[in-house]
């Protein structure tokens, strides 16, 4: 309990966007039960992140809230304590009874949320995913941070360069069910099929569940089980920061290289020290912001989520819905490379 309270407090202090742990940011409880847009005439837009305690998630929710307020709506920010589908399903059910106008979810599982999200859509609620997708039947559109193929391949190219094209590597991921990480890891494996990586061996994919302590212990376990390990790829901001700390504490800088997807504010010290020579990410605030504008366009009926739909996304300008398999998505941009030359600047931004 103490830990949960601490997590809540640090979340509130860090982002000032959550009104309570796993709770809505709507401070007036009287508004919770109101039907749809009846609450003060404002439409209500909910976002559910994977779990609490992740500064990346706080940034994403912050961007969502900004967009919703710019469009005249009211944002409800939620995240369960644990990154499970069950906890998200419970939150979706609550939001359906509260008759919100839209639900944007960063999914802890591609398929498990389908019955709940289907129920939401049947009740007229606009549903979208962002960052980590639900399957195409469970959403109207997905907001994608960047091309998954590029995100996956670039991380293998990076670690290969860092370890001189030779040796054992491991992946430290988030949860085993996370749609986004699993997709990126699939692309990493495809990139590894290129004969130029014949001397690189992926020995293990470990799961830190986007929980700091578990990510630390999983990194330690990797180092113990694979004493010849040359590199770690952590395609999660929680995982890469935990790995950066472990490698630093154990004096493994230059011996085990680290790359992946990191939040500049959390990774600056490890980029500056050289524990992680470089890494990638996108602007998490913008991912949330774009989802906010897409949700607003769905609610206003400007878009239905079909290929070719166009809408204005505030400071991000004109955006278009494009195909994603048998579903659709909106793309934010390209992954960005952070290294010693630019980390000092970016660590102040997000
Ligand atoms: C973590 C989360 C998030 C992912 C980033 C890169 O914060 O898993 O979903 O997009 O890492």
Tab-separated table of C-alpha atoms and ligand atoms in Angstrom:
chain	number	residue	atom	x	y	z
A	1	UNK	CA	0.000	0.000	0.000
A	2	UNK	CA	2.787	2.346	0.957
A	3	UNK	CA	4.401	1.777	-2.413
A	4	UNK	CA	1.159	2.467	-4.252
A	5	UNK	CA	0.693	5.698	-2.330
A	6	UNK	CA	4.250	6.738	-3.101
A	7	UNK	CA	3.703	5.957	-6.770
A	8	UNK	CA	0.532	8.036	-6.778
A	9	UNK	CA	2.247	10.923	-5.115
A	10	UNK	CA	5.211	10.912	-7.435
A	11	UNK	CA	2.879	10.715	-10.404
A	12	UNK	CA	0.904	13.693	-9.258
A	13	UNK	CA	4.012	15.662	-8.437
A	14	UNK	CA	5.735	14.760	-11.649
A	15	UNK	CA	2.980	15.488	-14.078
A	16	UNK	CA	0.219	17.168	-12.127
A	17	UNK	CA	-2.199	15.506	-14.459
A	18	UNK	CA	-3.615	12.697	-12.370
A	19	UNK	CA	-6.159	13.436	-9.717
A	20	UNK	CA	-5.479	10.095	-8.073
A	21	UNK	CA	-3.859	6.767	-8.676
A	22	UNK	CA	-5.885	4.826	-11.212
A	23	UNK	CA	-8.504	7.546	-11.000
A	24	UNK	CA	-9.957	10.086	-13.316
A	25	UNK	CA	-8.482	13.551	-13.607
A	26	UNK	CA	-12.002	14.875	-13.365
A	27	UNK	CA	-12.018	16.365	-9.898
A	28	UNK	CA	-15.764	16.842	-9.539
A	29	UNK	CA	-17.129	13.403	-8.645
A	30	UNK	CA	-20.623	14.631	-9.481
A	31	UNK	CA	-19.669	14.696	-13.124
A	32	UNK	CA	-18.691	11.044	-13.161
A	33	UNK	CA	-22.180	9.624	-13.452
A	34	UNK	CA	-23.547	12.175	-15.886
A	35	UNK	CA	-24.662	10.992	-19.274
A	36	UNK	CA	-22.354	11.626	-22.206
A	37	UNK	CA	-21.843	15.253	-23.046
A	38	UNK	CA	-24.283	16.367	-20.349
A	39	UNK	CA	-21.403	17.201	-17.984
A	40	UNK	CA	-21.293	20.982	-18.218
A	41	UNK	CA	-21.991	20.642	-21.933
A	42	UNK	CA	-18.491	19.313	-22.454
A	43	UNK	CA	-17.713	16.088	-24.251
A	44	UNK	CA	-15.655	13.685	-22.136
A	45	UNK	CA	-12.607	11.945	-23.541
A	46	UNK	CA	-10.826	9.196	-21.602
A	47	UNK	CA	-7.325	7.903	-22.090
A	48	UNK	CA	-6.110	4.699	-20.427
A	49	UNK	CA	-2.352	4.225	-20.321
A	50	UNK	CA	-0.630	0.848	-19.666
A	51	UNK	CA	0.169	1.432	-15.988
A	52	UNK	CA	1.120	4.114	-13.476
A	53	UNK	CA	4.668	5.105	-12.532
A	54	UNK	CA	5.918	5.592	-16.100
A	55	UNK	CA	6.985	9.175	-16.970
A	56	UNK	CA	6.525	8.354	-20.674
A	57	UNK	CA	2.863	7.578	-19.955
A	58	UNK	CA	2.476	10.803	-18.001
A	59	UNK	CA	3.821	12.759	-20.996
A	60	UNK	CA	1.432	10.974	-23.334
A	61	UNK	CA	-1.549	11.734	-21.094
A	62	UNK	CA	-0.386	15.333	-20.765
A	63	UNK	CA	-0.437	15.714	-24.579
A	64	UNK	CA	-3.885	14.105	-24.764
A	65	UNK	CA	-5.221	16.473	-22.093
A	66	UNK	CA	-3.812	19.542	-23.890
A	67	UNK	CA	-5.487	18.536	-27.159
A	68	UNK	CA	-8.816	17.809	-25.497
A	69	UNK	CA	-8.792	21.146	-23.710
A	70	UNK	CA	-7.852	22.962	-26.931
A	71	UNK	CA	-10.891	21.405	-28.608
A	72	UNK	CA	-13.190	22.346	-25.735
A	73	UNK	CA	-13.605	18.897	-24.160
A	74	UNK	CA	-12.854	17.394	-20.801
A	75	UNK	CA	-10.081	14.822	-20.390
A	76	UNK	CA	-10.210	11.808	-18.086
A	77	UNK	CA	-6.742	10.343	-17.486
A	78	UNK	CA	-6.467	6.777	-16.259
A	79	UNK	CA	-3.871	4.080	-15.739
A	80	UNK	CA	-4.012	0.913	-13.659
A	81	UNK	CA	-1.333	0.161	-11.064
A	82	UNK	CA	-0.299	-3.007	-12.913
A	83	UNK	CA	0.117	-3.298	-16.707
A	84	UNK	CA	-2.588	-5.932	-17.208
A	85	UNK	CA	-5.462	-6.292	-19.658
A	86	UNK	CA	-7.823	-7.210	-16.787
A	87	UNK	CA	-7.241	-3.896	-15.048
A	88	UNK	CA	-7.828	-1.994	-18.297
A	89	UNK	CA	-11.039	-3.950	-18.967
A	90	UNK	CA	-12.368	-2.887	-15.584
A	91	UNK	CA	-11.602	0.744	-16.407
A	92	UNK	CA	-13.296	0.459	-19.817
A	93	UNK	CA	-16.414	-1.007	-18.158
A	94	UNK	CA	-16.490	1.922	-15.719
A	95	UNK	CA	-16.132	4.429	-18.546
A	96	UNK	CA	-18.985	2.767	-20.447
A	97	UNK	CA	-21.271	3.184	-17.426
A	98	UNK	CA	-20.143	6.802	-17.127
A	99	UNK	CA	-21.180	7.251	-20.772
A	100	UNK	CA	-18.033	9.037	-21.848
A	101	UNK	CA	-17.828	10.161	-25.467
A	102	UNK	CA	-14.496	8.567	-26.407
A	103	UNK	CA	-11.961	6.077	-25.067
A	104	UNK	CA	-8.324	6.046	-26.205
A	105	UNK	CA	-6.338	3.082	-24.937
A	106	UNK	CA	-2.648	2.189	-24.815
A	107	UNK	CA	-3.240	-1.543	-24.847
A	108	UNK	CA	-1.738	-4.115	-22.526
A	109	UNK	CA	-2.958	-6.855	-24.882
A	110	UNK	CA	-3.972	-6.789	-28.561
A	111	UNK	CA	-7.030	-9.066	-28.247
A	112	UNK	CA	-8.175	-9.266	-24.627
A	113	UNK	CA	-9.840	-5.847	-24.625
A	114	UNK	CA	-12.013	-6.655	-27.655
A	115	UNK	CA	-15.292	-7.571	-25.871
A	116	UNK	CA	-15.124	-4.476	-23.647
A	117	UNK	CA	-14.179	-2.108	-26.470
A	118	UNK	CA	-16.810	-3.635	-28.759
A	119	UNK	CA	-19.383	-3.001	-26.028
A	120	UNK	CA	-18.171	0.607	-25.822
A	121	UNK	CA	-18.498	1.104	-29.586
A	122	UNK	CA	-21.955	-0.511	-29.567
A	123	UNK	CA	-22.913	2.068	-26.933
A	124	UNK	CA	-21.855	4.846	-29.330
A	125	UNK	CA	-18.515	5.582	-27.671
A	126	UNK	CA	-15.709	6.390	-30.130
A	127	UNK	CA	-12.776	4.025	-29.557
A	128	UNK	CA	-9.175	4.368	-30.639
A	129	UNK	CA	-5.813	3.019	-29.544
A	130	UNK	CA	-2.482	4.806	-29.421
A	131	UNK	CA	1.141	3.781	-28.850
A	132	UNK	CA	0.256	0.092	-28.280
A	133	UNK	CA	-2.568	-1.074	-30.530
A	134	UNK	CA	-5.623	-3.212	-30.017
A	135	UNK	CA	-6.620	-5.457	-32.920
A	136	UNK	CA	-8.437	-3.815	-35.816
A	137	UNK	CA	-11.885	-5.096	-34.720
A	138	UNK	CA	-11.535	-3.384	-31.350
A	139	UNK	CA	-10.913	0.165	-32.577
A	140	UNK	CA	-11.921	2.786	-35.104
A	141	UNK	CA	-8.354	3.943	-35.709
A	142	UNK	CA	-4.874	3.558	-34.178
A	143	UNK	CA	-2.443	6.414	-33.491
A	144	UNK	CA	1.024	5.154	-34.330
A	145	UNK	CA	4.165	6.901	-33.104
A	146	UNK	CA	6.268	5.773	-36.099
A	147	UNK	CA	6.629	2.939	-38.593
A	148	UNK	CA	7.096	-0.291	-36.536
A	149	UNK	CA	9.418	-1.764	-39.173
A	150	UNK	CA	11.765	1.189	-38.942
A	151	UNK	CA	11.638	1.210	-35.135
A	152	UNK	CA	12.545	-2.481	-35.005
A	153	UNK	CA	15.239	-2.550	-37.667
A	154	UNK	CA	17.052	0.583	-36.506
A	155	UNK	CA	17.661	-0.896	-33.051
A	156	UNK	CA	19.427	-3.975	-34.488
A	157	UNK	CA	21.471	-1.722	-36.778
A	158	UNK	CA	22.461	0.332	-33.739
A	159	UNK	CA	23.475	-2.527	-31.471
A	160	UNK	CA	25.383	-4.179	-34.320
A	161	UNK	CA	27.408	-1.029	-34.829
A	162	UNK	CA	28.004	-0.683	-31.090
A	163	UNK	CA	29.326	-4.246	-30.630
A	164	UNK	CA	31.288	-4.406	-33.915
A	165	UNK	CA	28.869	-6.820	-35.573
A	166	UNK	CA	29.717	-9.744	-33.319
A	167	UNK	CA	28.533	-11.345	-30.089
A	168	UNK	CA	25.529	-12.185	-27.947
A	169	UNK	CA	22.681	-9.720	-27.517
A	170	UNK	CA	19.473	-9.757	-25.489
A	171	UNK	CA	16.254	-7.794	-25.550
A	172	UNK	CA	14.782	-6.375	-22.361
A	173	UNK	CA	11.145	-5.720	-23.206
A	174	UNK	CA	8.012	-4.514	-21.398
A	175	UNK	CA	5.223	-7.099	-20.864
A	176	UNK	CA	5.045	-10.276	-22.934
A	177	UNK	CA	1.623	-9.202	-24.268
A	178	UNK	CA	2.458	-5.599	-25.238
A	179	UNK	CA	1.427	-5.101	-28.867
A	180	UNK	CA	3.944	-2.372	-29.610
A	181	UNK	CA	7.042	-4.063	-28.175
A	182	UNK	CA	6.119	-7.443	-29.697
A	183	UNK	CA	5.723	-5.893	-33.127
A	184	UNK	CA	9.086	-4.113	-32.859
A	185	UNK	CA	10.781	-7.316	-31.666
A	186	UNK	CA	9.363	-9.178	-34.685
A	187	UNK	CA	10.990	-6.575	-36.941
A	188	UNK	CA	14.263	-6.882	-34.998
A	189	UNK	CA	14.232	-10.619	-35.697
A	190	UNK	CA	13.564	-9.973	-39.406
A	191	UNK	CA	16.484	-7.532	-39.549
A	192	UNK	CA	18.706	-10.147	-37.878
A	193	UNK	CA	17.998	-12.564	-40.740
A	194	UNK	CA	20.311	-10.473	-42.950
A	195	UNK	CA	23.574	-12.419	-43.402
A	196	UNK	CA	25.517	-9.348	-42.327
A	197	UNK	CA	24.426	-10.167	-38.763
A	198	UNK	CA	25.564	-13.803	-38.913
A	199	UNK	CA	27.938	-13.302	-35.985
A	200	UNK	CA	25.268	-11.769	-33.741
A	201	UNK	CA	23.167	-14.075	-31.607
A	202	UNK	CA	19.944	-13.014	-29.902
A	203	UNK	CA	20.094	-15.169	-26.764
A	204	UNK	CA	17.013	-14.036	-24.888
A	205	UNK	CA	13.978	-11.755	-24.793
A	206	UNK	CA	13.352	-10.845	-21.151
A	207	UNK	CA	10.304	-9.022	-19.776
A	208	UNK	CA	10.597	-6.269	-17.172
A	209	UNK	CA	6.843	-5.488	-17.449
A	210	UNK	CA	7.530	-1.731	-17.550
A	211	UNK	CA	8.052	-1.953	-13.802
A	212	UNK	CA	11.333	-0.462	-12.656
A	213	UNK	CA	12.267	-3.106	-10.060
A	214	UNK	CA	11.405	-6.027	-12.311
A	215	UNK	CA	13.362	-4.431	-15.179
A	216	UNK	CA	16.387	-4.086	-12.876
A	217	UNK	CA	16.206	-7.700	-11.725
A	218	UNK	CA	15.674	-8.973	-15.278
A	219	UNK	CA	18.762	-7.042	-16.426
A	220	UNK	CA	20.765	-8.531	-13.575
A	221	UNK	CA	19.510	-12.004	-14.488
A	222	UNK	CA	20.560	-11.498	-18.125
A	223	UNK	CA	24.076	-10.510	-17.073
A	224	UNK	CA	24.311	-13.539	-14.797
A	225	UNK	CA	22.921	-16.081	-17.284
A	226	UNK	CA	24.928	-14.747	-20.227
A	227	UNK	CA	28.381	-13.713	-18.996
A	228	UNK	CA	29.508	-13.078	-22.595
A	229	UNK	CA	26.622	-10.736	-23.336
A	230	UNK	CA	27.781	-7.812	-25.508
A	231	UNK	CA	24.627	-5.793	-25.897
A	232	UNK	CA	21.138	-5.111	-24.606
A	233	UNK	CA	18.288	-3.605	-26.612
A	234	UNK	CA	15.472	-2.268	-24.423
A	235	UNK	CA	12.547	-1.076	-26.590
A	236	UNK	CA	10.841	0.419	-23.557
A	237	UNK	CA	11.622	3.655	-21.733
A	238	UNK	CA	11.265	1.942	-18.348
A	239	UNK	CA	13.486	-0.977	-19.351
A	240	UNK	CA	16.283	1.049	-20.925
A	241	UNK	CA	16.553	3.372	-17.891
A	242	UNK	CA	16.679	0.376	-15.532
A	243	UNK	CA	19.333	-1.310	-17.677
A	244	UNK	CA	21.320	1.944	-17.818
A	245	UNK	CA	21.426	2.032	-14.039
A	246	UNK	CA	22.419	-1.633	-13.659
A	247	UNK	CA	25.233	-1.367	-16.234
A	248	UNK	CA	26.462	1.836	-14.587
A	249	UNK	CA	26.364	0.386	-11.056
A	250	UNK	CA	28.196	-2.753	-12.160
A	251	UNK	CA	30.879	-0.785	-14.007
A	252	UNK	CA	29.980	-2.431	-17.313
A	253	UNK	CA	30.214	0.709	-19.451
A	254	UNK	CA	31.888	-0.214	-22.747
A	255	UNK	CA	31.628	-3.941	-21.976
A	256	UNK	CA	27.886	-4.400	-22.416
A	257	UNK	CA	26.431	-1.838	-24.811
A	258	UNK	CA	22.920	-0.489	-24.434
A	259	UNK	CA	20.431	0.956	-26.901
A	260	UNK	CA	16.687	0.997	-27.451
A	261	UNK	CA	13.875	3.459	-26.883
A	262	UNK	CA	14.428	5.890	-24.035
A	263	UNK	CA	13.020	9.080	-22.599
A	264	UNK	CA	15.762	11.741	-22.868
A	265	UNK	CA	15.060	13.108	-19.367
A	266	UNK	CA	15.550	9.633	-17.864
A	267	UNK	CA	18.449	8.565	-20.082
A	268	UNK	CA	20.585	11.709	-20.298
A	269	UNK	CA	23.088	10.567	-17.671
A	270	UNK	CA	23.636	7.222	-19.416
A	271	UNK	CA	23.957	8.799	-22.858
A	272	UNK	CA	26.346	11.405	-21.483
A	273	UNK	CA	28.443	8.748	-19.694
A	274	UNK	CA	28.521	6.512	-22.780
A	275	UNK	CA	26.756	3.540	-21.133
A	276	UNK	CA	24.253	3.948	-23.956
A	277	UNK	CA	25.989	5.644	-26.901
A	278	UNK	CA	22.697	6.420	-28.582
A	279	UNK	CA	18.994	5.507	-28.542
A	280	UNK	CA	15.741	6.451	-30.229
A	281	UNK	CA	12.283	7.777	-29.428
A	282	UNK	CA	9.579	10.135	-30.634
A	283	UNK	CA	7.786	12.890	-28.764
A	284	UNK	CA	5.410	11.123	-26.324
A	285	UNK	CA	3.524	14.378	-25.702
A	286	UNK	CA	2.755	14.579	-29.424
A	287	UNK	CA	1.511	10.965	-29.566
A	288	UNK	CA	-1.050	11.803	-26.870
A	289	UNK	CA	-1.854	15.149	-28.484
A	290	UNK	CA	-2.505	13.536	-31.872
A	291	UNK	CA	-4.743	10.928	-30.217
A	292	UNK	CA	-6.676	13.747	-28.542
A	293	UNK	CA	-7.345	15.486	-31.858
A	294	UNK	CA	-8.255	12.180	-33.541
A	295	UNK	CA	-10.686	11.384	-30.716
A	296	UNK	CA	-12.227	14.840	-31.075
A	297	UNK	CA	-12.588	14.374	-34.858
A	298	UNK	CA	-14.293	10.996	-34.288
A	299	UNK	CA	-16.699	12.500	-31.768
A	300	UNK	CA	-17.475	15.518	-33.969
A	301	UNK	CA	-17.949	13.191	-36.942
A	302	UNK	CA	-15.235	14.884	-39.025
A	303	UNK	CA	-13.749	11.405	-39.457
A	304	UNK	CA	-15.046	7.865	-39.027
A	305	UNK	CA	-11.606	6.289	-38.988
A	306	UNK	CA	-11.570	5.096	-42.597
A	307	UNK	CA	-8.621	5.361	-44.986
A	308	UNK	CA	-8.427	8.794	-46.584
A	309	UNK	CA	-10.195	10.615	-43.722
A	310	UNK	CA	-8.521	13.957	-43.008
A	311	UNK	CA	-8.536	16.145	-39.905
A	312	UNK	CA	-6.677	19.044	-38.344
A	313	UNK	CA	-4.526	18.109	-35.367
A	314	UNK	CA	-3.832	21.493	-33.771
A	315	UNK	CA	-0.137	22.406	-33.817
A	316	UNK	CA	0.650	19.149	-35.660
A	317	UNK	CA	-1.254	20.396	-38.701
A	318	UNK	CA	-3.188	18.314	-41.233
A	319	UNK	CA	-3.308	14.574	-40.658
A	320	UNK	CA	-4.654	11.723	-42.730
A	321	UNK	CA	-5.954	8.286	-41.828
A	322	UNK	CA	-4.028	5.584	-43.700
A	323	UNK	CA	-4.306	1.805	-43.984
A	324	UNK	CA	-2.864	-0.557	-41.386
A	325	UNK	CA	-3.489	-4.155	-42.485
A	326	UNK	CA	-7.270	-4.573	-42.466
A	327	UNK	CA	-7.591	-1.560	-40.183
A	328	UNK	CA	-6.465	2.053	-40.179
A	329	UNK	CA	-3.984	4.299	-38.419
A	330	UNK	CA	-2.609	7.821	-38.227
A	331	UNK	CA	1.168	8.144	-38.204
A	332	UNK	CA	2.972	10.725	-36.069
A	333	UNK	CA	6.405	10.685	-37.714
A	334	UNK	CA	9.845	9.095	-37.626
A	335	UNK	CA	11.849	7.789	-34.674
A	336	UNK	CA	14.451	10.337	-33.582
A	337	UNK	CA	18.057	9.532	-32.645
A	338	UNK	CA	19.421	10.850	-29.342
A	339	UNK	CA	23.171	10.900	-28.683
A	340	UNK	CA	25.735	13.017	-26.843
A	341	UNK	CA	25.354	15.831	-29.368
A	342	UNK	CA	21.688	16.530	-28.651
A	343	UNK	CA	20.698	14.844	-25.384
A	344	UNK	CA	21.487	17.923	-23.292
A	345	UNK	CA	18.868	19.866	-25.163
A	346	UNK	CA	16.191	17.152	-25.293
A	347	UNK	CA	16.411	16.093	-21.670
A	348	UNK	CA	14.711	19.388	-20.771
A	349	UNK	CA	11.875	18.793	-23.213
A	350	UNK	CA	10.603	15.267	-22.302
B	1	LIG	C1	7.360	2.462	-22.509
B	1	LIG	C2	5.994	1.922	-22.862
B	1	LIG	C3	5.439	2.559	-24.114
B	1	LIG	C4	6.474	2.556	-25.230
B	1	LIG	C5	7.743	3.218	-24.768
B	1	LIG	C6	8.825	3.203	-25.829
B	1	LIG	O1	7.234	3.720	-21.917
B	1	LIG	O2	6.102	0.547	-23.027
B	1	LIG	O3	4.284	1.883	-24.508
B	1	LIG	O4	5.991	3.189	-26.385
B	1	LIG	O5	8.229	2.536	-23.616
